[in-house]
Short mmCIF file of C-alpha atoms in Angstrom, two decimals:
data_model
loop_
_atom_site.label_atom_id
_atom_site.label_comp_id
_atom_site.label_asym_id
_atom_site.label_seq_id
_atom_site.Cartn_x
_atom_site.Cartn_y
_atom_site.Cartn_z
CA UNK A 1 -47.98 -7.85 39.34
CA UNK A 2 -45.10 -8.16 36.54
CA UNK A 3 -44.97 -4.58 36.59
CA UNK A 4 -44.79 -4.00 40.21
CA UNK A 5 -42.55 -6.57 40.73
CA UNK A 6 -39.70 -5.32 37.76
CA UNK A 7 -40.30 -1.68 39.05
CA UNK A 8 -39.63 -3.14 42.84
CA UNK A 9 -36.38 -5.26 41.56
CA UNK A 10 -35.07 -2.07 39.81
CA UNK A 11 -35.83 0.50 42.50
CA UNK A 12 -33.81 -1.91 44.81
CA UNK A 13 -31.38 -2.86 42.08
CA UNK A 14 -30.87 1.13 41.39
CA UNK A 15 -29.89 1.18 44.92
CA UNK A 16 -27.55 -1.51 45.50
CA UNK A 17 -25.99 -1.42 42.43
CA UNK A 18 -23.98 1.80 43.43
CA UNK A 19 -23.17 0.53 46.85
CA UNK A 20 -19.81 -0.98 45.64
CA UNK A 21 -18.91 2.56 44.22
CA UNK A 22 -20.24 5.37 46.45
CA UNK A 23 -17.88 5.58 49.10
CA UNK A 24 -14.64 5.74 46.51
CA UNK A 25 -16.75 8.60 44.61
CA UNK A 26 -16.94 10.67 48.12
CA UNK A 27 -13.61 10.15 48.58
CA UNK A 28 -13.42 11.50 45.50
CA UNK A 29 -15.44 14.38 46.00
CA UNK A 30 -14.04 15.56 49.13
CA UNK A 31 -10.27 14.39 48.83
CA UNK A 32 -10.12 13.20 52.17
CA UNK A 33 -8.54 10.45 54.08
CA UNK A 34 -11.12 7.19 54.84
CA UNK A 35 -12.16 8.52 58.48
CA UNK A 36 -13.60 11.95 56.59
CA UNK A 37 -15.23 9.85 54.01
CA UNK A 38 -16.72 7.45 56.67
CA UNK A 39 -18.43 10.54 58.06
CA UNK A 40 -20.03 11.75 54.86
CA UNK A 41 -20.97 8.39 54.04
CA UNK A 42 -22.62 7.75 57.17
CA UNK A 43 -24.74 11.01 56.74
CA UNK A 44 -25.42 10.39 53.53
CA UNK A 45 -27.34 7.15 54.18
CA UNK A 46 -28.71 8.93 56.92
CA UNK A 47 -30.38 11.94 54.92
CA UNK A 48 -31.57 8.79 52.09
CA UNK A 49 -33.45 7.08 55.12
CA UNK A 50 -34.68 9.99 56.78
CA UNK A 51 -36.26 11.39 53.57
CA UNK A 52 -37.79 8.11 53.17
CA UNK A 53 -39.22 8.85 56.91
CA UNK A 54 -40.71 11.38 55.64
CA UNK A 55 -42.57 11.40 52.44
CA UNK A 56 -43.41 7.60 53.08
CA UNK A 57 -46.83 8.64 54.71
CA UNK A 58 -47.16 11.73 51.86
CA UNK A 59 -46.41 9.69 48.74
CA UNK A 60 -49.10 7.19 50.44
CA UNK A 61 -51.52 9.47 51.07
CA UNK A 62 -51.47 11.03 47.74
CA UNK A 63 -52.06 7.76 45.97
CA UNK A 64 -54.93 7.29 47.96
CA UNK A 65 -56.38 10.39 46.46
CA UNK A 66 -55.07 10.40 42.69
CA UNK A 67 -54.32 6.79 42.32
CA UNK A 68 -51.41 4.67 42.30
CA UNK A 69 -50.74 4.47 38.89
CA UNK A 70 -49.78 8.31 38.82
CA UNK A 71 -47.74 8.34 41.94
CA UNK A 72 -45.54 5.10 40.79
CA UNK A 73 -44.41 6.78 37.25
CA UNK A 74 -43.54 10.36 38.65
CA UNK A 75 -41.56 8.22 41.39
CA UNK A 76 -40.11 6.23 38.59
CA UNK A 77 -39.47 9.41 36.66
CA UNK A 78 -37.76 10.96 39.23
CA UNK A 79 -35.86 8.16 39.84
CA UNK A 80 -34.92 7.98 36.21
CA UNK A 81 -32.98 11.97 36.53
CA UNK A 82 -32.15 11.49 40.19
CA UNK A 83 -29.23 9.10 38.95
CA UNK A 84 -28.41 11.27 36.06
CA UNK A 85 -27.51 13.77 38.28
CA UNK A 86 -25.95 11.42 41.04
CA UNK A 87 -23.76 10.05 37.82
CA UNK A 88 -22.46 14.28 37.06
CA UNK A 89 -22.01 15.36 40.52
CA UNK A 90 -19.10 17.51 40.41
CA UNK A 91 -19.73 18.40 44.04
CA UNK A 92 -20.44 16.50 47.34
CA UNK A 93 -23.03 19.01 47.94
CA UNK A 94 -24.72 17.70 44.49
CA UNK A 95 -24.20 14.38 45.37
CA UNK A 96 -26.19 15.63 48.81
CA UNK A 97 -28.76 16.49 46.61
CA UNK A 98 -29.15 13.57 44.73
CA UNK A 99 -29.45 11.07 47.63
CA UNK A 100 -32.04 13.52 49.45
CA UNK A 101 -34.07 13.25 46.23
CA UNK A 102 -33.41 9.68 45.68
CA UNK A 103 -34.99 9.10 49.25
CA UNK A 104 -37.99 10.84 48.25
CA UNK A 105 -38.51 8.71 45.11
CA UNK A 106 -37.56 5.55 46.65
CA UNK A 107 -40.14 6.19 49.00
CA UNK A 108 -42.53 4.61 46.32
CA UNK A 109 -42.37 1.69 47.96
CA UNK A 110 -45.52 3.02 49.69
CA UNK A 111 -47.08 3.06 46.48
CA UNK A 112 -46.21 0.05 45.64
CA UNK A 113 -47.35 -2.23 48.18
CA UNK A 114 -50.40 -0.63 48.21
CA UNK A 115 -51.06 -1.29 44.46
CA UNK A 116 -50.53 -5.07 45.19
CA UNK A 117 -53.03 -4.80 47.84
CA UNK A 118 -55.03 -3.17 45.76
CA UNK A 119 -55.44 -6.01 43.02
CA UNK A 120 -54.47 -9.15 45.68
CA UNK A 121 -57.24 -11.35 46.82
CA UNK A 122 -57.32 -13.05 50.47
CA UNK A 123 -55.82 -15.74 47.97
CA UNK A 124 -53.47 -14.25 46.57
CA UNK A 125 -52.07 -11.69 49.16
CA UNK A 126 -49.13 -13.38 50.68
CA UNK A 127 -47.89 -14.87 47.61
CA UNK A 128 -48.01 -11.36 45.75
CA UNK A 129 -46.25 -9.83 48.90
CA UNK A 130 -43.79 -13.32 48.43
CA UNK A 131 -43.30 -11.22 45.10
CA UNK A 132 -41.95 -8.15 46.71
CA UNK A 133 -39.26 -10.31 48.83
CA UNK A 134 -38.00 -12.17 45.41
CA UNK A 135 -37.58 -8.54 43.99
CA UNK A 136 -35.47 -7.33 46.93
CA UNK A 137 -33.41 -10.25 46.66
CA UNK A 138 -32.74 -10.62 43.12
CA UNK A 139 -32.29 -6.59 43.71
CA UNK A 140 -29.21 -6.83 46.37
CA UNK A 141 -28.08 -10.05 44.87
CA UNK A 142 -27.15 -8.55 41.27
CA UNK A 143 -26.95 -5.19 42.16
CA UNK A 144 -23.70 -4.84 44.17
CA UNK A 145 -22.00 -7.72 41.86
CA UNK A 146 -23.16 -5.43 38.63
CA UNK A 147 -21.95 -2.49 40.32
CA UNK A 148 -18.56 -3.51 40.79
CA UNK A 149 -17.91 -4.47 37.21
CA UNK A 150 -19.11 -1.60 36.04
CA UNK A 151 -17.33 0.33 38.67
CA UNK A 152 -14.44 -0.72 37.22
CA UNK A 153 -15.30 0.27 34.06
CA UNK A 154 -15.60 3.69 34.78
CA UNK A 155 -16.74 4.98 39.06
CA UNK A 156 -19.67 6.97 37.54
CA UNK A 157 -21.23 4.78 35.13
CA UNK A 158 -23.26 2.95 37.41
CA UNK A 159 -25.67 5.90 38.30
CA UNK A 160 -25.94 5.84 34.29
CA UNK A 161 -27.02 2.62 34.02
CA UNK A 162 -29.48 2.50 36.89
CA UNK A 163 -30.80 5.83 35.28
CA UNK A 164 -31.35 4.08 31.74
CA UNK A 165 -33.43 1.08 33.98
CA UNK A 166 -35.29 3.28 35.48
CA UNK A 167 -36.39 5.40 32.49
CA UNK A 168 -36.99 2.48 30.38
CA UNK A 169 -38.89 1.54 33.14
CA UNK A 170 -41.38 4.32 33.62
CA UNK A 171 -41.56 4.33 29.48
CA UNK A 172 -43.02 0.82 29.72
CA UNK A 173 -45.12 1.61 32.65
CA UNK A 174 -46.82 4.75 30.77
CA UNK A 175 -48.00 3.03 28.29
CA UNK A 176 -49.48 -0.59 29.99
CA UNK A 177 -49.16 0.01 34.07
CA UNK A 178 -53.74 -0.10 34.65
CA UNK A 179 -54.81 2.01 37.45
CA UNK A 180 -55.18 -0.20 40.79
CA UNK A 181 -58.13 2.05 42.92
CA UNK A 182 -61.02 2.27 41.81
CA UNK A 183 -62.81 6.20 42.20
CA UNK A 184 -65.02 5.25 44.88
CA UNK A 185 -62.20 4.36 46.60
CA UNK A 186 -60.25 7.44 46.77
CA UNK A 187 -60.68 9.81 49.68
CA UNK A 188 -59.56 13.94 50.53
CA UNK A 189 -55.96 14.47 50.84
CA UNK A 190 -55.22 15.52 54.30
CA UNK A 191 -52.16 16.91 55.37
CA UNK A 192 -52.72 15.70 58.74
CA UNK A 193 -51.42 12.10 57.15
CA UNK A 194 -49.19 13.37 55.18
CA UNK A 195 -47.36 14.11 58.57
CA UNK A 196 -45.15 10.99 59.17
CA UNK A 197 -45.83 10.91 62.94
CA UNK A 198 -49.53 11.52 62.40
CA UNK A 199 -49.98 8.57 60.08
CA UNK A 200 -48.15 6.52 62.93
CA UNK A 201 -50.44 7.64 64.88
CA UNK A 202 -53.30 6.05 62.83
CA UNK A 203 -51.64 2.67 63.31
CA UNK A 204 -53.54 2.94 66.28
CA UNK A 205 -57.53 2.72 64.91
CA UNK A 206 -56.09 -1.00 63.80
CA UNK A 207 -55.40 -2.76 67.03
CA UNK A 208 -54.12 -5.74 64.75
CA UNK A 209 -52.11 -3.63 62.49
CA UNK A 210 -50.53 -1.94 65.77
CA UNK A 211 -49.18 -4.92 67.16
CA UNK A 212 -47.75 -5.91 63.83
CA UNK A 213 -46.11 -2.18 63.15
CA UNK A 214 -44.35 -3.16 66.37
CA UNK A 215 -43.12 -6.32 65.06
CA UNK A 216 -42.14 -4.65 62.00
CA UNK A 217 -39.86 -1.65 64.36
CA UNK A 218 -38.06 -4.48 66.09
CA UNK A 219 -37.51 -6.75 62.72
CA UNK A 220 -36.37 -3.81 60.56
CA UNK A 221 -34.08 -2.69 63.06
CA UNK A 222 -32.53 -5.74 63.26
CA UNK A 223 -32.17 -6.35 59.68
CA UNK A 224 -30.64 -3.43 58.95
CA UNK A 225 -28.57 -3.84 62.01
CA UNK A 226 -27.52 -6.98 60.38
CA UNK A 227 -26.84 -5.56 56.85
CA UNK A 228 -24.77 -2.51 58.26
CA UNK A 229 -22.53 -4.66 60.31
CA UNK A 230 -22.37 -7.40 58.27
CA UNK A 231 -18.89 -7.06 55.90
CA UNK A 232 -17.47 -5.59 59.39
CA UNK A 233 -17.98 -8.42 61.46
CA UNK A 234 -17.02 -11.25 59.16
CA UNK A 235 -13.56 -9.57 58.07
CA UNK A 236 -13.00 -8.92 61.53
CA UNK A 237 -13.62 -12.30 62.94
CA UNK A 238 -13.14 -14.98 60.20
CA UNK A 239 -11.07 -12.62 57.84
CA UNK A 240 -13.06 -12.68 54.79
CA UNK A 241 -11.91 -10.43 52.34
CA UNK A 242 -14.44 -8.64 49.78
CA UNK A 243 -14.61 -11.70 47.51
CA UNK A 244 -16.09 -13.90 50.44
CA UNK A 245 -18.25 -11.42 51.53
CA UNK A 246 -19.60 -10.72 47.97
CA UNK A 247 -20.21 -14.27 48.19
CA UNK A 248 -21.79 -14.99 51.19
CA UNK A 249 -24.30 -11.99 50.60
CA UNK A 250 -25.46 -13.42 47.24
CA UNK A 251 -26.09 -16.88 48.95
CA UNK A 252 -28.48 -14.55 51.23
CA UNK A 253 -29.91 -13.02 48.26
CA UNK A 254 -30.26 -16.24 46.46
CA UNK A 255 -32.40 -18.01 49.69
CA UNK A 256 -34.63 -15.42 49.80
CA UNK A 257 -35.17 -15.70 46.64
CA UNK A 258 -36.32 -19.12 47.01
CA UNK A 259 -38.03 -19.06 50.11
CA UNK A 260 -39.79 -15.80 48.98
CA UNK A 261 -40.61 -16.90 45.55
CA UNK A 262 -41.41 -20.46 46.17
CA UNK A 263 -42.54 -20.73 49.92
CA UNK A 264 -44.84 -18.33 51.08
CA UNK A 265 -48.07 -19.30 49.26
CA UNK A 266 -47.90 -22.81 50.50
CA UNK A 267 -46.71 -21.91 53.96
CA UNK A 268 -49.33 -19.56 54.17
CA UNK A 269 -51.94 -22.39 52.99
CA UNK A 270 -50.78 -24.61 55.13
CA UNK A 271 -50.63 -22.86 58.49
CA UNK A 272 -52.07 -19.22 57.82
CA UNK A 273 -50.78 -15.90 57.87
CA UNK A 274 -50.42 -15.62 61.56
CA UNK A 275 -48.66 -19.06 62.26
CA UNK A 276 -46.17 -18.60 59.07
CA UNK A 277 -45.62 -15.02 61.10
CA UNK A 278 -44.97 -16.93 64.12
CA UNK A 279 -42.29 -19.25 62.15
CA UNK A 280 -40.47 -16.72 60.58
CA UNK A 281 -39.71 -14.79 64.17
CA UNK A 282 -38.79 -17.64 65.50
CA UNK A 283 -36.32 -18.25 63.00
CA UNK A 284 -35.25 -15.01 62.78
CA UNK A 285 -34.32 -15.27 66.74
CA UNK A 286 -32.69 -18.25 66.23
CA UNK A 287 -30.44 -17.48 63.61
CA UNK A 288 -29.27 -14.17 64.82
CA UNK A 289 -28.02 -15.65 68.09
CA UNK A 290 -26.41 -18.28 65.69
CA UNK A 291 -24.61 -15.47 64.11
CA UNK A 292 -23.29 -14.23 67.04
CA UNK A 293 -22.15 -16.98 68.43
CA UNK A 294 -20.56 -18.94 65.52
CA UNK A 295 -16.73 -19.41 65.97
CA UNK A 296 -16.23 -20.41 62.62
CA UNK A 297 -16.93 -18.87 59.21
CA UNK A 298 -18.66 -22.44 57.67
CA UNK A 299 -21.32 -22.04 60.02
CA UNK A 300 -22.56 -18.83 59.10
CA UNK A 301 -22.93 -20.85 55.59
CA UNK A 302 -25.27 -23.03 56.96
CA UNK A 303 -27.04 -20.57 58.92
CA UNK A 304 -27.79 -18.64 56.23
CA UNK A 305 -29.41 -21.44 54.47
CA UNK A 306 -31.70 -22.09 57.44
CA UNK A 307 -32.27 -18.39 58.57
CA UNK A 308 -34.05 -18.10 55.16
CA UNK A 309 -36.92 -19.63 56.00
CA UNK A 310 -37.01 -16.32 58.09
CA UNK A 311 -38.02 -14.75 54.81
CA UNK A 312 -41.69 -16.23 55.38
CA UNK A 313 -42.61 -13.59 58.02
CA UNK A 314 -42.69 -9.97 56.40
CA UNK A 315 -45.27 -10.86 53.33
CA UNK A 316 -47.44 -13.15 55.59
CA UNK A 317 -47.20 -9.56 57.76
CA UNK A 318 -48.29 -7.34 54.95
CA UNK A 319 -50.64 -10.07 53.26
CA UNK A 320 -52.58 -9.61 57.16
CA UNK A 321 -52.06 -5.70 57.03
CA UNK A 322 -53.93 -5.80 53.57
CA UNK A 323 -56.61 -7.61 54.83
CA UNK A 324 -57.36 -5.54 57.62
CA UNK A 325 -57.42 -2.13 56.24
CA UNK A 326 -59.85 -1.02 53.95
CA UNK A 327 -59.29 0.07 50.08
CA UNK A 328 -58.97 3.87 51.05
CA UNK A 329 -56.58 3.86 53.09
CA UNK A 330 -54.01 1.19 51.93
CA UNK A 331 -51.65 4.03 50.61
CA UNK A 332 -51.75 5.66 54.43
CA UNK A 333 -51.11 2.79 56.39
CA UNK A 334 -48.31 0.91 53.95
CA UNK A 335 -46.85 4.62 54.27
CA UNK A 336 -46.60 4.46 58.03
CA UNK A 337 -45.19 0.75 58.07
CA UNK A 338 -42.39 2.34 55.36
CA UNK A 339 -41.88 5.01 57.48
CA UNK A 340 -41.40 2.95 60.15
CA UNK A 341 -38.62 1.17 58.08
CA UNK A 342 -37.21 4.03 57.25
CA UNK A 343 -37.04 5.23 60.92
CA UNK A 344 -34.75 1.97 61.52
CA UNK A 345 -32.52 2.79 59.00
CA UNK A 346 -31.33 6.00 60.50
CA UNK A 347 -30.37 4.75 64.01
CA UNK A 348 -29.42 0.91 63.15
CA UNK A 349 -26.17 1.85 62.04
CA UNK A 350 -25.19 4.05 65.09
CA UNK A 351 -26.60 1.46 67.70
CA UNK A 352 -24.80 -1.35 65.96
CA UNK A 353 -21.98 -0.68 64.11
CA UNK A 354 -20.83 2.66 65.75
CA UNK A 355 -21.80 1.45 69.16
CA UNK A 356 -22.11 -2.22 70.15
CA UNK A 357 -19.56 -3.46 67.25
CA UNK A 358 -17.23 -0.73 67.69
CA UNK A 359 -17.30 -1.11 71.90
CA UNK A 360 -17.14 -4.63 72.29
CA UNK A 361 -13.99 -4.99 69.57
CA UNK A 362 -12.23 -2.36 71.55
CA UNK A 363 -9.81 -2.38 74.28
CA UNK A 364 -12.27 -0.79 76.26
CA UNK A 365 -15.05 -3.81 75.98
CA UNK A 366 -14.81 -5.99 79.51
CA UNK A 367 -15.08 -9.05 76.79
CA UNK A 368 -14.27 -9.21 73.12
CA UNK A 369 -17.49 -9.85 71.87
CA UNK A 370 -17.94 -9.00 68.03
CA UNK A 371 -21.31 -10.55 67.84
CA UNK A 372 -23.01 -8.34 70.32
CA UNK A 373 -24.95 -6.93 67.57
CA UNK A 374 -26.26 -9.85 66.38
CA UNK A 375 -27.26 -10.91 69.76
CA UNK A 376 -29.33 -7.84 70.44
CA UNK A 377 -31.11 -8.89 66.76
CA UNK A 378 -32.05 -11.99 68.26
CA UNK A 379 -33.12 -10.21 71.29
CA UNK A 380 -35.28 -8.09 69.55
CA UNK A 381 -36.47 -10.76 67.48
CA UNK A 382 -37.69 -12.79 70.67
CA UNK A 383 -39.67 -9.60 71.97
CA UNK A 384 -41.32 -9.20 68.45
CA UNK A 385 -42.57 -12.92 68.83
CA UNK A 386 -43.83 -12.44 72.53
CA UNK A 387 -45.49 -9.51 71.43
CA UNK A 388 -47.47 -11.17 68.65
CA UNK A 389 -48.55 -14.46 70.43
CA UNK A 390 -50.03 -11.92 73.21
CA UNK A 391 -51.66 -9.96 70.34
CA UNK A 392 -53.08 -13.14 68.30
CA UNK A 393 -54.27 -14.90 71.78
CA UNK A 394 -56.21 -10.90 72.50
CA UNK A 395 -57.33 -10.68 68.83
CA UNK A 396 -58.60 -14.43 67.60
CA UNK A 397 -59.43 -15.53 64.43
CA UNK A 398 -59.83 -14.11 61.42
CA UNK A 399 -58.00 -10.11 60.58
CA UNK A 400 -59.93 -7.94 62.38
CA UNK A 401 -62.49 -5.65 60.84
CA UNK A 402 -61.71 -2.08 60.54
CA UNK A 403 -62.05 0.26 63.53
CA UNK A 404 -65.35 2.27 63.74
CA UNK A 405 -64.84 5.49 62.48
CA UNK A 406 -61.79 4.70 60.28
#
C-alpha cells in the first residue's frame, strides 16, 4: 500500500504540478493571442481524457492477464520519458504528443486500484481506497503550488522535475513493488474488453456494480464540472485573484486529506459501505447547491470545510466494487469505472464552463446566474442518491455475489 499510494500521489502530482505552466508554454508554442491558446488548451485536455477513455479498459485487462506489478512500472516508465519530452517540446504538435501519451500512462490508475483490491481485505478495503483519496489530495494540493515556483524558475522545468519523480519512482518500484494476483487468478486477454465500450458493457453482469457505475457518471461529471469552472466562477463573482484561489483550492486539498485519510475506516465501521455512500451524496448535493447560491466569498470557506465530508463516498464505492467482483476480473471492471471518469472529463468542461457558465454570465442569459453550474452538480448529485437508495432497497444486504457466468 506505501507503494501504491506514493506512485498514486506522484502520478497526480505529475499532473497538477504543470497545470500552473501549460497554458503560458502553448502560448508559447503557437504565438498566439489568449482566445487561440484557450482553444489548444481545451483540446489538449480533451485528447489527455479521451486517451484515458480508451486504454482504461486495455491497461486493465492486461493486468489481469500478466499481473499488476508489470503493467504499473511500464506505466511508470512511460510516465518517467513522457515528461522528458513534454519538458523539450519545441513544437505544439510534440507537446500533442506528449499529452496523448501521458493519457495512456496515466491511465494506470486502472492498475492501480485493482492492485489495492487485490491485497485489501473486507477489512481493510475502504480504508485502503481512503488511501487513494489522501494521494489525490496531497497530489492537487502541492502540485499546482510546486508548479508555480518552479515555473518561475524556468516554464519548462516542471515537466523535468515530475520526470525525475516518476523515474525514481519506477527505480524503487523494480526492485521492492511484490506482484498482487496470484496465477490462478489470471485469465486470456480478450480484445473484446480491451474495447472501452465493451468493458462498459460488462458493468452489466454486476447488477450492484451497475447502479454504482451510474453513480460514479453523475459524481465525476460533476466534480470535474466543479474543478473546470472553479477559478472562473470565483474571480468572476467574488473577485479573487490567483492568490485566493490558490488558496481556497489547497483548503480543498487539505479536507480531503483529512476526511480521506482519517474518516473513512471508521465511517465505514460505523455505518457500512452503503450508508457512508449514502452520506457522502447527500453531502455532495448539498454543498454544490451551497456553491451556487452563496453571495459571499466567506461562505464558500465554510462550505468547503463541510462539503468534505463528501470525500467519504468514492472509496466506500470502490471498497463495495471490490467486494463484488471476483479476483480475475478486478483489472476489467476498475478499467470501465476509469473509463467512465475519463468519459466525464471530455464533455464537463463544454457543458459547464463553455455552456452553462459562459450563457448565464452573458448578456444573452434571461438571469445572471454564475452558479448554474454548480446547481446542475447538485442536481446530478440528488439523482445519483435516488438512484442508489432504489438500487440498495432492490439489492439487500450484503455485496452481491458475482453474476453466473462471469
Amino acid at each position: 500500500m506505501i507503494f501504491i499510494f506514493v506512485t498514486m500521489f506522484i502520478d497526480i502530482l505529475g499532473l497538477a504540478i504543470i497545470v500552473p505552466i501549460l497554458p503560458d508554454l502553448i502560448g508559447e508554442l503557437v504565438g498566439r493571442d489568449a482566445s487561440s491558446t484557450g482553444r489548444y488548451l481545451g483540446v489538449i485536455v480533451a485528447v489527455y481524457a479521451l486517451m484515458q477513455f480508451l486504454f482504461a479498459p486495455v491497461l486493465g485487462a492486461l493486468s489481469d492477464r500478466f499481473g499488476r506489478r508489470p503493467i504499473i512500472l511500464i506505466s511508470l516508465f512511460g510516465f518517467g520519458i513522457d515528461y522528458l519530452i513534454q519538458g523539450w517540446a519545441p513544437s505544439i504538435g510534440w507537446l500533442f504528443v506528449g499529452r496523448f501519451i501521458a493519457g495512456v500512462m496515466g491511465a494506470s490508475i486502472t492498475t492501480a486500484n485493482a492492485y489495492i483490491a487485490d491485497v485489501s481485505t473486507p477489512d481493510t478495503r475502504a480504508r485502503n481506497f481512503g488511501f487513494v483519496g489522501v494521494a489525490f489530495g496531497l497530489g492537487f494540493t502541492m502540485g499546482p503550488a510546486l508548479g508555480g515556483v518552479l515555473g518561475a524558475i524556468h516554464l519548462r522545468l516542471p515537466f523535468f522535475v515530475a520526470a525525475a519523480l516518476a523515474l525514481v519512482n519506477w527505480l524503487y518500484g523494480f526492485f521492492v513493488l511484490p506482484e498482487s494476483l496470484a496465477p490462478e487468478h489470471r485469465r486470456a486477454v480478450s480484445f473484446r474488453n480491451m474495447n472501452p465500450i465493451a468493458s462498459l458493457r460488462r458493468l452489466r453482469a454486476y447488477p450492484l456494480v451497475a447502479g454504482l457505475a451510474f453513480a460514479v457518471l453523475f459524481s465525476s461529471l460533476a466534480q470535474r464540472g466543479m474543478e473546470n469552472v472553479w477559478v472562473l466562477h470565483a474571480g468572476y463573482r467574488y473577485g479573487w485573484d490567483i492568490q485566493t484561489n490558490g488558496l481556497t483550492l489547497a483548503l480543498v486539498g487539505v479536507m480531503a486529506i483529512l476526511v480521506q485519510g482519517l474518516l473513512v475506516r471508521p465511517a465505514v465501521r460505523r455505518l457500512g459501505e452503503r450508508r457512508t455512500i449514502m452520506l457522502g451524496l447527500t453531502v455532495s448535493t448539498l454543498a454544490f447547491l451551497g456553491y451556487g447560491l452563496a453571495s459571499e466569498g466567506w461562505m464558500v470557506l465554510i462550505i468547503i470545510v463541510f462539503g468534505a465530508l463528501a470525500g467519504l463516498a468514492m472509496p466506500a464505492i470502490q471498497g463495495l466494487v471490490a467486494g463484488t467482483v471476483g479476483p480475475s476480473e478486478q483489472g476489467e471492471i476498475q478499467g470501465a469505472l476509469t473509463s467512465l471518469t475519463s468519459l466525464t472529463s471530455i464533455f464537463a468542461p463544454l457543458i459547464f464552463t463553455a455552456g452553462l457558465f459562459s450563457f448565464f454570465t452573458s448578456s444573452a442569459a434571461p438571469m445572471a446566474l454564475p452558479g448554474a453550474p454548480f446547481l446542475l452538480g447538485s442536481i446530478l448529485f440528488a439523482v445519483s442518491l435516488v438512484v442508489l437508495i432504489r438500487l440498495f432497497r432492490r439489492i439487500p444486504g450484503a455485496p452481491a455475489a458475482r453474476a453466473t457466468g462471469a
